CSV table of C-alpha atoms in Angstrom, one decimal:
chain,number,residue,atom,x,y,z
A,1,UNK,CA,23.9,8.1,3.6
A,2,UNK,CA,25.7,4.7,3.7
A,3,UNK,CA,26.1,2.7,6.8
A,4,UNK,CA,29.7,1.7,7.5
A,5,UNK,CA,30.6,-1.7,6.3
A,6,UNK,CA,31.9,-4.4,8.7
A,7,UNK,CA,35.7,-4.7,8.6
A,8,UNK,CA,36.7,-7.6,6.3
A,9,UNK,CA,38.9,-8.9,9.2
A,10,UNK,CA,36.1,-9.0,11.7
A,11,UNK,CA,34.5,-12.4,12.4
A,12,UNK,CA,31.4,-12.9,10.3
A,13,UNK,CA,28.2,-13.4,12.4
A,14,UNK,CA,24.8,-14.4,11.0
A,15,UNK,CA,23.0,-12.7,8.1
A,16,UNK,CA,19.3,-11.7,8.2
A,17,UNK,CA,17.3,-11.5,5.0
A,18,UNK,CA,13.8,-10.2,4.1
A,19,UNK,CA,11.8,-11.2,1.0
A,20,UNK,CA,8.6,-9.2,0.0
A,21,UNK,CA,8.6,-9.3,-3.8
A,22,UNK,CA,5.0,-10.5,-4.2
A,23,UNK,CA,2.5,-11.6,-1.6
A,24,UNK,CA,4.6,-13.7,0.8
A,25,UNK,CA,6.3,-12.0,3.7
A,26,UNK,CA,9.5,-13.9,4.6
A,27,UNK,CA,12.5,-13.6,6.9
A,28,UNK,CA,15.4,-15.9,7.5
A,29,UNK,CA,18.7,-16.0,9.4
A,30,UNK,CA,21.6,-18.0,8.1
A,31,UNK,CA,25.0,-18.6,9.6
A,32,UNK,CA,28.0,-17.5,7.4
A,33,UNK,CA,28.5,-21.1,6.2
A,34,UNK,CA,24.9,-21.3,5.0
A,35,UNK,CA,23.4,-23.1,7.9
A,36,UNK,CA,19.7,-22.2,8.3
A,37,UNK,CA,19.3,-20.8,11.9
A,38,UNK,CA,15.7,-19.8,11.6
A,39,UNK,CA,13.1,-18.9,9.0
A,40,UNK,CA,9.5,-17.8,8.6
A,41,UNK,CA,7.0,-17.2,5.9
A,42,UNK,CA,3.6,-15.5,6.2
A,43,UNK,CA,1.4,-16.1,3.2
A,44,UNK,CA,-1.3,-13.6,2.5
A,45,UNK,CA,-4.8,-15.0,2.0
A,46,UNK,CA,-6.9,-11.9,1.2
A,47,UNK,CA,-6.0,-12.1,-2.5
A,48,UNK,CA,-7.7,-15.5,-3.0
A,49,UNK,CA,-11.2,-14.0,-3.1
A,50,UNK,CA,-10.0,-11.4,-5.6
A,51,UNK,CA,-8.5,-13.9,-7.9
A,52,UNK,CA,-5.0,-12.6,-7.8
A,53,UNK,CA,-2.5,-10.4,-6.0
A,54,UNK,CA,-3.5,-6.8,-5.5
A,55,UNK,CA,-0.2,-4.9,-5.1
A,56,UNK,CA,-1.4,-2.2,-2.7
A,57,UNK,CA,-3.0,-4.8,-0.4
A,58,UNK,CA,0.2,-6.9,-0.5
A,59,UNK,CA,2.4,-3.9,0.3
A,60,UNK,CA,0.3,-2.9,3.3
A,61,UNK,CA,0.2,-6.5,4.6
A,62,UNK,CA,4.0,-6.7,4.4
A,63,UNK,CA,4.3,-3.5,6.4
A,64,UNK,CA,2.0,-5.0,9.1
A,65,UNK,CA,3.7,-8.4,9.2
A,66,UNK,CA,7.4,-7.6,9.2
A,67,UNK,CA,8.0,-6.4,12.8
A,68,UNK,CA,6.4,-9.4,14.3
A,69,UNK,CA,7.9,-11.9,11.8
A,70,UNK,CA,11.4,-10.5,12.3
A,71,UNK,CA,11.0,-10.8,16.1
A,72,UNK,CA,9.7,-14.3,15.8
A,73,UNK,CA,12.6,-15.5,13.6
A,74,UNK,CA,15.2,-13.9,15.9
A,75,UNK,CA,13.6,-15.7,18.8
A,76,UNK,CA,13.7,-19.0,17.0
A,77,UNK,CA,17.4,-18.5,16.3
A,78,UNK,CA,18.0,-17.5,20.0
A,79,UNK,CA,19.5,-14.2,18.7
A,80,UNK,CA,19.0,-10.5,19.0
A,81,UNK,CA,19.5,-7.8,16.3
A,82,UNK,CA,22.8,-7.0,17.8
A,83,UNK,CA,24.0,-10.5,16.8
A,84,UNK,CA,23.4,-9.9,13.1
A,85,UNK,CA,26.4,-9.1,11.0
A,86,UNK,CA,24.8,-8.2,7.7
A,87,UNK,CA,21.3,-7.5,6.5
A,88,UNK,CA,19.9,-8.3,3.0
A,89,UNK,CA,16.6,-7.7,1.2
A,90,UNK,CA,15.0,-8.5,-2.1
A,91,UNK,CA,15.4,-5.2,-4.0
A,92,UNK,CA,13.9,-6.4,-7.4
A,93,UNK,CA,12.4,-7.6,-9.6
A,94,UNK,CA,8.8,-7.8,-8.3
A,95,UNK,CA,5.9,-5.6,-7.2
A,96,UNK,CA,7.4,-2.2,-6.4
A,97,UNK,CA,5.3,-1.6,-3.3
A,98,UNK,CA,6.3,-4.8,-1.6
A,99,UNK,CA,9.9,-4.3,-2.7
A,100,UNK,CA,10.1,-0.9,-1.1
A,101,UNK,CA,8.5,-2.0,2.1
A,102,UNK,CA,10.8,-5.1,2.6
A,103,UNK,CA,14.1,-3.6,1.4
A,104,UNK,CA,13.5,-0.4,3.4
A,105,UNK,CA,12.8,-2.3,6.5
A,106,UNK,CA,16.1,-4.3,6.1
A,107,UNK,CA,18.0,-1.1,5.3
A,108,UNK,CA,16.6,0.6,8.4
A,109,UNK,CA,17.8,-2.2,10.6
A,110,UNK,CA,21.2,-2.1,8.9
A,111,UNK,CA,21.5,1.7,9.4
A,112,UNK,CA,20.4,1.6,13.0
A,113,UNK,CA,23.0,-1.1,13.8
A,114,UNK,CA,25.8,0.3,11.5
A,115,UNK,CA,25.8,-2.9,9.5
A,116,UNK,CA,26.1,-3.4,5.7
A,117,UNK,CA,23.1,-4.1,3.5
A,118,UNK,CA,23.1,-6.4,0.5
A,119,UNK,CA,20.6,-5.7,-2.3
A,120,UNK,CA,19.5,-9.1,-3.7
A,121,UNK,CA,18.1,-9.9,-7.1
A,122,UNK,CA,15.0,-12.2,-6.7
A,123,UNK,CA,15.9,-14.1,-9.8
A,124,UNK,CA,19.5,-14.6,-8.8
A,125,UNK,CA,18.3,-15.9,-5.4
A,126,UNK,CA,16.1,-18.6,-7.1
A,127,UNK,CA,19.0,-19.6,-9.4
A,128,UNK,CA,21.5,-20.0,-6.5
A,129,UNK,CA,19.2,-21.7,-4.1
A,130,UNK,CA,20.2,-25.3,-5.1
A,131,UNK,CA,23.8,-24.5,-4.0
A,132,UNK,CA,22.7,-24.1,-0.4
A,133,UNK,CA,25.1,-26.4,1.5
A,134,UNK,CA,22.3,-27.9,3.7
A,135,UNK,CA,20.7,-29.3,0.6
A,136,UNK,CA,23.7,-31.5,-0.1
A,137,UNK,CA,23.6,-31.0,-3.9
A,138,UNK,CA,27.3,-30.3,-4.3
A,139,UNK,CA,26.5,-28.2,-7.3
A,140,UNK,CA,29.4,-26.7,-9.2
A,141,UNK,CA,29.6,-24.0,-11.9
A,142,UNK,CA,28.7,-23.9,-14.7
A,143,UNK,CA,25.2,-25.3,-14.6
A,144,UNK,CA,22.0,-24.7,-16.5
A,145,UNK,CA,18.9,-23.4,-14.7
A,146,UNK,CA,15.4,-23.5,-15.9
A,147,UNK,CA,13.6,-20.8,-14.0
A,148,UNK,CA,9.8,-21.2,-14.0
A,149,UNK,CA,7.6,-19.1,-11.8
A,150,UNK,CA,4.5,-16.8,-12.0
A,151,UNK,CA,6.5,-13.9,-13.3
A,152,UNK,CA,9.5,-15.4,-14.9
A,153,UNK,CA,10.4,-18.1,-17.3
A,154,UNK,CA,14.1,-18.2,-18.4
A,155,UNK,CA,16.9,-20.5,-19.5
A,156,UNK,CA,20.0,-19.3,-17.7
A,157,UNK,CA,23.6,-20.6,-17.9
A,158,UNK,CA,25.0,-20.0,-14.5
A,159,UNK,CA,28.8,-19.4,-15.1
A,160,UNK,CA,29.7,-18.3,-11.6
A,161,UNK,CA,28.3,-16.0,-8.8
A,162,UNK,CA,27.3,-12.8,-10.6
A,163,UNK,CA,27.9,-14.1,-14.1
A,164,UNK,CA,24.8,-15.4,-15.9
A,165,UNK,CA,24.1,-16.0,-19.6
A,166,UNK,CA,20.4,-15.7,-20.5
A,167,UNK,CA,19.8,-18.2,-23.3
A,168,UNK,CA,16.1,-17.6,-23.6
A,169,UNK,CA,12.9,-16.4,-21.9
A,170,UNK,CA,9.2,-16.0,-22.3
A,171,UNK,CA,7.9,-13.9,-25.1
A,172,UNK,CA,4.4,-13.6,-23.5
A,173,UNK,CA,3.1,-15.2,-20.3
A,174,UNK,CA,5.3,-17.0,-17.9
A,175,UNK,CA,4.6,-20.7,-17.1
A,176,UNK,CA,3.2,-19.9,-13.6
A,177,UNK,CA,0.9,-17.2,-15.0
A,178,UNK,CA,-0.4,-19.7,-17.6
A,179,UNK,CA,-1.1,-22.2,-14.8
A,180,UNK,CA,-3.1,-19.6,-12.9
A,181,UNK,CA,-5.1,-18.5,-15.9
A,182,UNK,CA,-6.0,-22.0,-17.0
A,183,UNK,CA,-6.9,-22.9,-13.4
A,184,UNK,CA,-9.3,-19.9,-13.4
A,185,UNK,CA,-10.8,-21.1,-16.7
A,186,UNK,CA,-11.5,-24.4,-15.0
A,187,UNK,CA,-13.2,-22.7,-12.0
A,188,UNK,CA,-10.4,-23.5,-9.6
A,189,UNK,CA,-9.2,-21.4,-6.7
A,190,UNK,CA,-6.2,-19.1,-6.5
A,191,UNK,CA,-3.3,-19.7,-6.5
A,192,UNK,CA,-4.1,-21.9,-9.5
A,193,UNK,CA,-0.9,-23.9,-10.0
A,194,UNK,CA,-1.3,-26.3,-7.0
A,195,UNK,CA,-5.1,-26.7,-7.5
A,196,UNK,CA,-4.6,-27.5,-11.2
A,197,UNK,CA,-1.8,-30.1,-10.4
A,198,UNK,CA,-4.1,-31.8,-7.9
A,199,UNK,CA,-7.0,-31.9,-10.3
A,200,UNK,CA,-4.7,-33.3,-13.0
A,201,UNK,CA,-4.1,-36.4,-11.0
A,202,UNK,CA,-7.7,-37.4,-11.8
A,203,UNK,CA,-7.3,-37.0,-15.5
A,204,UNK,CA,-5.5,-38.4,-18.6
A,205,UNK,CA,-2.7,-36.3,-20.0
A,206,UNK,CA,-3.3,-37.6,-23.5
A,207,UNK,CA,-7.0,-36.8,-23.5
A,208,UNK,CA,-6.7,-33.7,-25.6
A,209,UNK,CA,-4.0,-32.9,-28.3
A,210,UNK,CA,-3.1,-29.4,-27.1
A,211,UNK,CA,-0.4,-27.5,-28.9
A,212,UNK,CA,3.2,-27.3,-27.8
A,213,UNK,CA,4.2,-23.7,-28.7
A,214,UNK,CA,7.8,-23.4,-30.1
A,215,UNK,CA,8.6,-27.0,-29.5
A,216,UNK,CA,11.3,-28.1,-32.0
A,217,UNK,CA,12.1,-24.5,-32.9
A,218,UNK,CA,15.7,-23.2,-32.5
A,219,UNK,CA,16.5,-21.3,-29.4
A,220,UNK,CA,15.3,-21.4,-25.9
A,221,UNK,CA,12.4,-19.0,-25.8
A,222,UNK,CA,9.0,-19.8,-24.4
A,223,UNK,CA,5.4,-19.0,-25.4
A,224,UNK,CA,2.3,-20.1,-23.6
A,225,UNK,CA,-0.3,-17.7,-25.0
A,226,UNK,CA,-1.4,-20.0,-27.8
A,227,UNK,CA,-1.7,-22.9,-25.4
A,228,UNK,CA,-3.9,-20.9,-23.1
A,229,UNK,CA,-6.1,-19.9,-26.1
A,230,UNK,CA,-6.4,-23.5,-27.2
A,231,UNK,CA,-7.5,-24.5,-23.6
A,232,UNK,CA,-10.1,-21.7,-23.6
A,233,UNK,CA,-11.6,-22.9,-26.9
A,234,UNK,CA,-11.6,-26.4,-25.7
A,235,UNK,CA,-13.5,-25.4,-22.5
A,236,UNK,CA,-16.0,-23.4,-24.6
A,237,UNK,CA,-17.0,-26.6,-26.4
A,238,UNK,CA,-18.3,-27.9,-23.1
A,239,UNK,CA,-19.3,-24.6,-21.5
A,240,UNK,CA,-20.4,-22.1,-24.1
A,241,UNK,CA,-22.1,-20.0,-21.4
A,242,UNK,CA,-18.9,-19.4,-19.4
A,243,UNK,CA,-20.3,-20.9,-16.2
A,244,UNK,CA,-17.3,-22.8,-15.0
A,245,UNK,CA,-19.4,-24.5,-12.3
A,246,UNK,CA,-21.1,-26.5,-15.0
A,247,UNK,CA,-17.9,-28.2,-16.2
A,248,UNK,CA,-18.0,-32.0,-15.8
A,249,UNK,CA,-15.4,-33.1,-13.2
A,250,UNK,CA,-13.7,-35.7,-15.5
A,251,UNK,CA,-13.6,-33.2,-18.4
A,252,UNK,CA,-11.9,-30.6,-16.2
A,253,UNK,CA,-9.4,-33.2,-14.9
A,254,UNK,CA,-8.5,-34.3,-18.4
A,255,UNK,CA,-8.0,-30.7,-19.6
A,256,UNK,CA,-5.8,-30.0,-16.5
A,257,UNK,CA,-3.7,-33.1,-17.1
A,258,UNK,CA,-3.4,-32.4,-20.9
A,259,UNK,CA,-2.4,-28.8,-20.3
A,260,UNK,CA,0.2,-29.7,-17.6
A,261,UNK,CA,1.7,-32.3,-19.9
A,262,UNK,CA,1.9,-29.8,-22.7
A,263,UNK,CA,3.8,-27.3,-20.5
A,264,UNK,CA,6.2,-30.1,-19.3
A,265,UNK,CA,6.9,-31.1,-22.9
A,266,UNK,CA,7.7,-27.6,-23.9
A,267,UNK,CA,10.0,-27.1,-20.9
A,268,UNK,CA,11.8,-30.4,-21.7
A,269,UNK,CA,12.2,-29.3,-25.3
A,270,UNK,CA,13.6,-25.9,-24.3
A,271,UNK,CA,16.0,-27.6,-21.8
A,272,UNK,CA,17.3,-29.9,-24.6
A,273,UNK,CA,18.0,-26.8,-26.8
A,274,UNK,CA,19.6,-25.0,-23.9
A,275,UNK,CA,21.9,-27.9,-23.1
A,276,UNK,CA,23.0,-28.0,-26.7
A,277,UNK,CA,24.1,-24.4,-26.2
A,278,UNK,CA,25.8,-25.2,-22.9
A,279,UNK,CA,27.9,-28.3,-23.5
A,280,UNK,CA,30.0,-27.7,-20.4
A,281,UNK,CA,27.0,-27.6,-18.0
A,282,UNK,CA,27.7,-29.8,-15.0
A,283,UNK,CA,24.0,-30.2,-14.1
A,284,UNK,CA,20.4,-29.2,-15.0
A,285,UNK,CA,18.6,-27.3,-12.3
A,286,UNK,CA,14.9,-26.2,-12.1
A,287,UNK,CA,14.0,-23.3,-9.8
A,288,UNK,CA,11.1,-21.0,-9.1
A,289,UNK,CA,7.5,-21.6,-7.8
A,290,UNK,CA,6.4,-23.8,-10.7
A,291,UNK,CA,9.4,-26.1,-9.9
A,292,UNK,CA,7.2,-27.6,-7.3
A,293,UNK,CA,5.2,-29.3,-10.0
A,294,UNK,CA,6.0,-33.0,-10.1
A,295,UNK,CA,5.2,-33.5,-13.7
A,296,UNK,CA,7.6,-30.7,-14.7
A,297,UNK,CA,10.3,-32.0,-12.5
A,298,UNK,CA,10.0,-35.5,-13.9
A,299,UNK,CA,10.2,-34.2,-17.5
A,300,UNK,CA,13.4,-32.2,-16.8
A,301,UNK,CA,14.9,-35.0,-14.8
A,302,UNK,CA,14.6,-37.2,-17.8
A,303,UNK,CA,16.3,-34.6,-20.0
A,304,UNK,CA,19.2,-34.5,-17.5
A,305,UNK,CA,19.4,-38.3,-17.6
A,306,UNK,CA,19.5,-38.3,-21.4
A,307,UNK,CA,22.6,-36.0,-21.2
A,308,UNK,CA,24.3,-37.9,-18.4
A,309,UNK,CA,24.3,-35.0,-16.0
A,310,UNK,CA,22.7,-34.7,-12.5
A,311,UNK,CA,19.3,-33.0,-12.0
A,312,UNK,CA,18.7,-30.7,-9.0
A,313,UNK,CA,15.6,-29.1,-7.7
A,314,UNK,CA,15.2,-27.3,-4.3
A,315,UNK,CA,12.7,-28.8,-1.8
A,316,UNK,CA,9.2,-27.6,-2.3
A,317,UNK,CA,9.3,-25.0,0.5
A,318,UNK,CA,12.3,-23.4,-1.2
A,319,UNK,CA,10.8,-23.3,-4.7
A,320,UNK,CA,8.2,-20.7,-3.7
A,321,UNK,CA,9.3,-17.2,-2.5
A,322,UNK,CA,11.2,-17.4,0.7
A,323,UNK,CA,14.0,-15.5,2.5
A,324,UNK,CA,16.4,-18.4,2.8
A,325,UNK,CA,17.2,-18.1,-0.8
A,326,UNK,CA,17.7,-14.3,-0.4
A,327,UNK,CA,20.1,-14.8,2.5
A,328,UNK,CA,22.0,-17.4,0.6
A,329,UNK,CA,22.4,-15.2,-2.5
A,330,UNK,CA,23.8,-12.5,-0.3
A,331,UNK,CA,26.2,-15.0,1.3
A,332,UNK,CA,27.3,-16.3,-2.1
A,333,UNK,CA,28.5,-12.8,-2.9
A,334,UNK,CA,30.3,-12.5,0.4
A,335,UNK,CA,32.0,-15.9,-0.2
A,336,UNK,CA,33.0,-14.7,-3.7
A,337,UNK,CA,35.0,-11.9,-2.0
A,338,UNK,CA,32.6,-9.0,-2.5
A,339,UNK,CA,32.1,-6.6,0.4
A,340,UNK,CA,28.8,-5.0,-0.8
A,341,UNK,CA,27.1,-2.2,1.1
A,342,UNK,CA,24.2,-1.2,-1.1
A,343,UNK,CA,22.0,0.8,1.3
A,344,UNK,CA,21.7,3.6,-1.3
A,345,UNK,CA,20.3,1.3,-4.0
A,346,UNK,CA,16.6,1.7,-5.1
A,347,UNK,CA,13.9,-0.9,-5.2
A,348,UNK,CA,13.1,-1.8,-8.8
A,349,UNK,CA,10.3,-3.7,-10.4
A,350,UNK,CA,12.5,-4.8,-13.3
A,351,UNK,CA,16.1,-5.9,-12.7
A,352,UNK,CA,17.9,-7.9,-15.4
A,353,UNK,CA,20.5,-10.4,-14.3
A,354,UNK,CA,22.9,-8.7,-16.6
A,355,UNK,CA,23.0,-5.7,-14.2
A,356,UNK,CA,25.0,-6.4,-11.0
A,357,UNK,CA,23.0,-3.9,-8.8
A,358,UNK,CA,19.8,-2.0,-9.3
A,359,UNK,CA,19.9,1.4,-10.7
A,360,UNK,CA,19.9,4.4,-8.3
A,361,UNK,CA,16.7,6.4,-8.3
A,362,UNK,CA,17.9,9.0,-10.9
A,363,UNK,CA,18.7,6.2,-13.4
A,364,UNK,CA,15.3,4.4,-13.1
A,365,UNK,CA,13.1,5.3,-16.0
């Protein structure tokens, strides 16, 4: 049963969004003009000792955290649920358990208050984040986005809200996944990306001539599997027993720096190819969790400078999963003239950008 949508002529009040696609539980409230009224993120720590996200544990943690988190965010904004005009939730892609918990919670609030619900694509949210007015980017369509995260690595030409052209993507592991796996090889903690970046500051990025998979090849696809294998073989030369605690600190730092430079070089090369396919791009954008990496940002910023276009990257707190981006993606659709009320849509672990809304349950294979 669908909740009745708010009348288009009614004054638009704040929008509340929930994000639970992986292991971060997030809630945010934005005014209709994009002003951030309040936000909150609870990061789960139980997965660290397990070396990665356990979907069932993550889903249960979301369920426990959401009531308190939503109440806290409302309090920060000096609002009540009755003040919210529209609810939104990440409905895919991601870990299905978490998606069901978060989107169902937002749908329940929408139904109880007779408000519309917007089903948000997690990838679309990352892509549109740099257009958030409070960031001051003044970013106009069309622009090119390099999406780099733990689960996704794509080159996307952003033509307008809801119209995206995928120019290339990963054919094996995403960049973030490669960072985590190499960090594990080096005996670092989880999540591995930040730990590896920190260690790399102590090393030389030209210490080891690691491969740059697909660099110079036509197209905009990515491959990091061969790079990971090369790192593994390199580490084995120093640590044949597999006891990562035995790795010399300087060796580990040099490997981390060399690996990080290899990834940045590949991303820069792919961006060059993508811009050749998008001659009308007004800017180069990097988004997603790995966009927090400074070496990667610098490499892409140089590519943008070479093409005489601006480079944009969200602040670090908006690179990783958050609900501000989910709320803004929903508002972008409202600003584009849509009046979505997608309370019947199903959570979905895979949701291509080419599909405007997730499939209903009977269409999910």
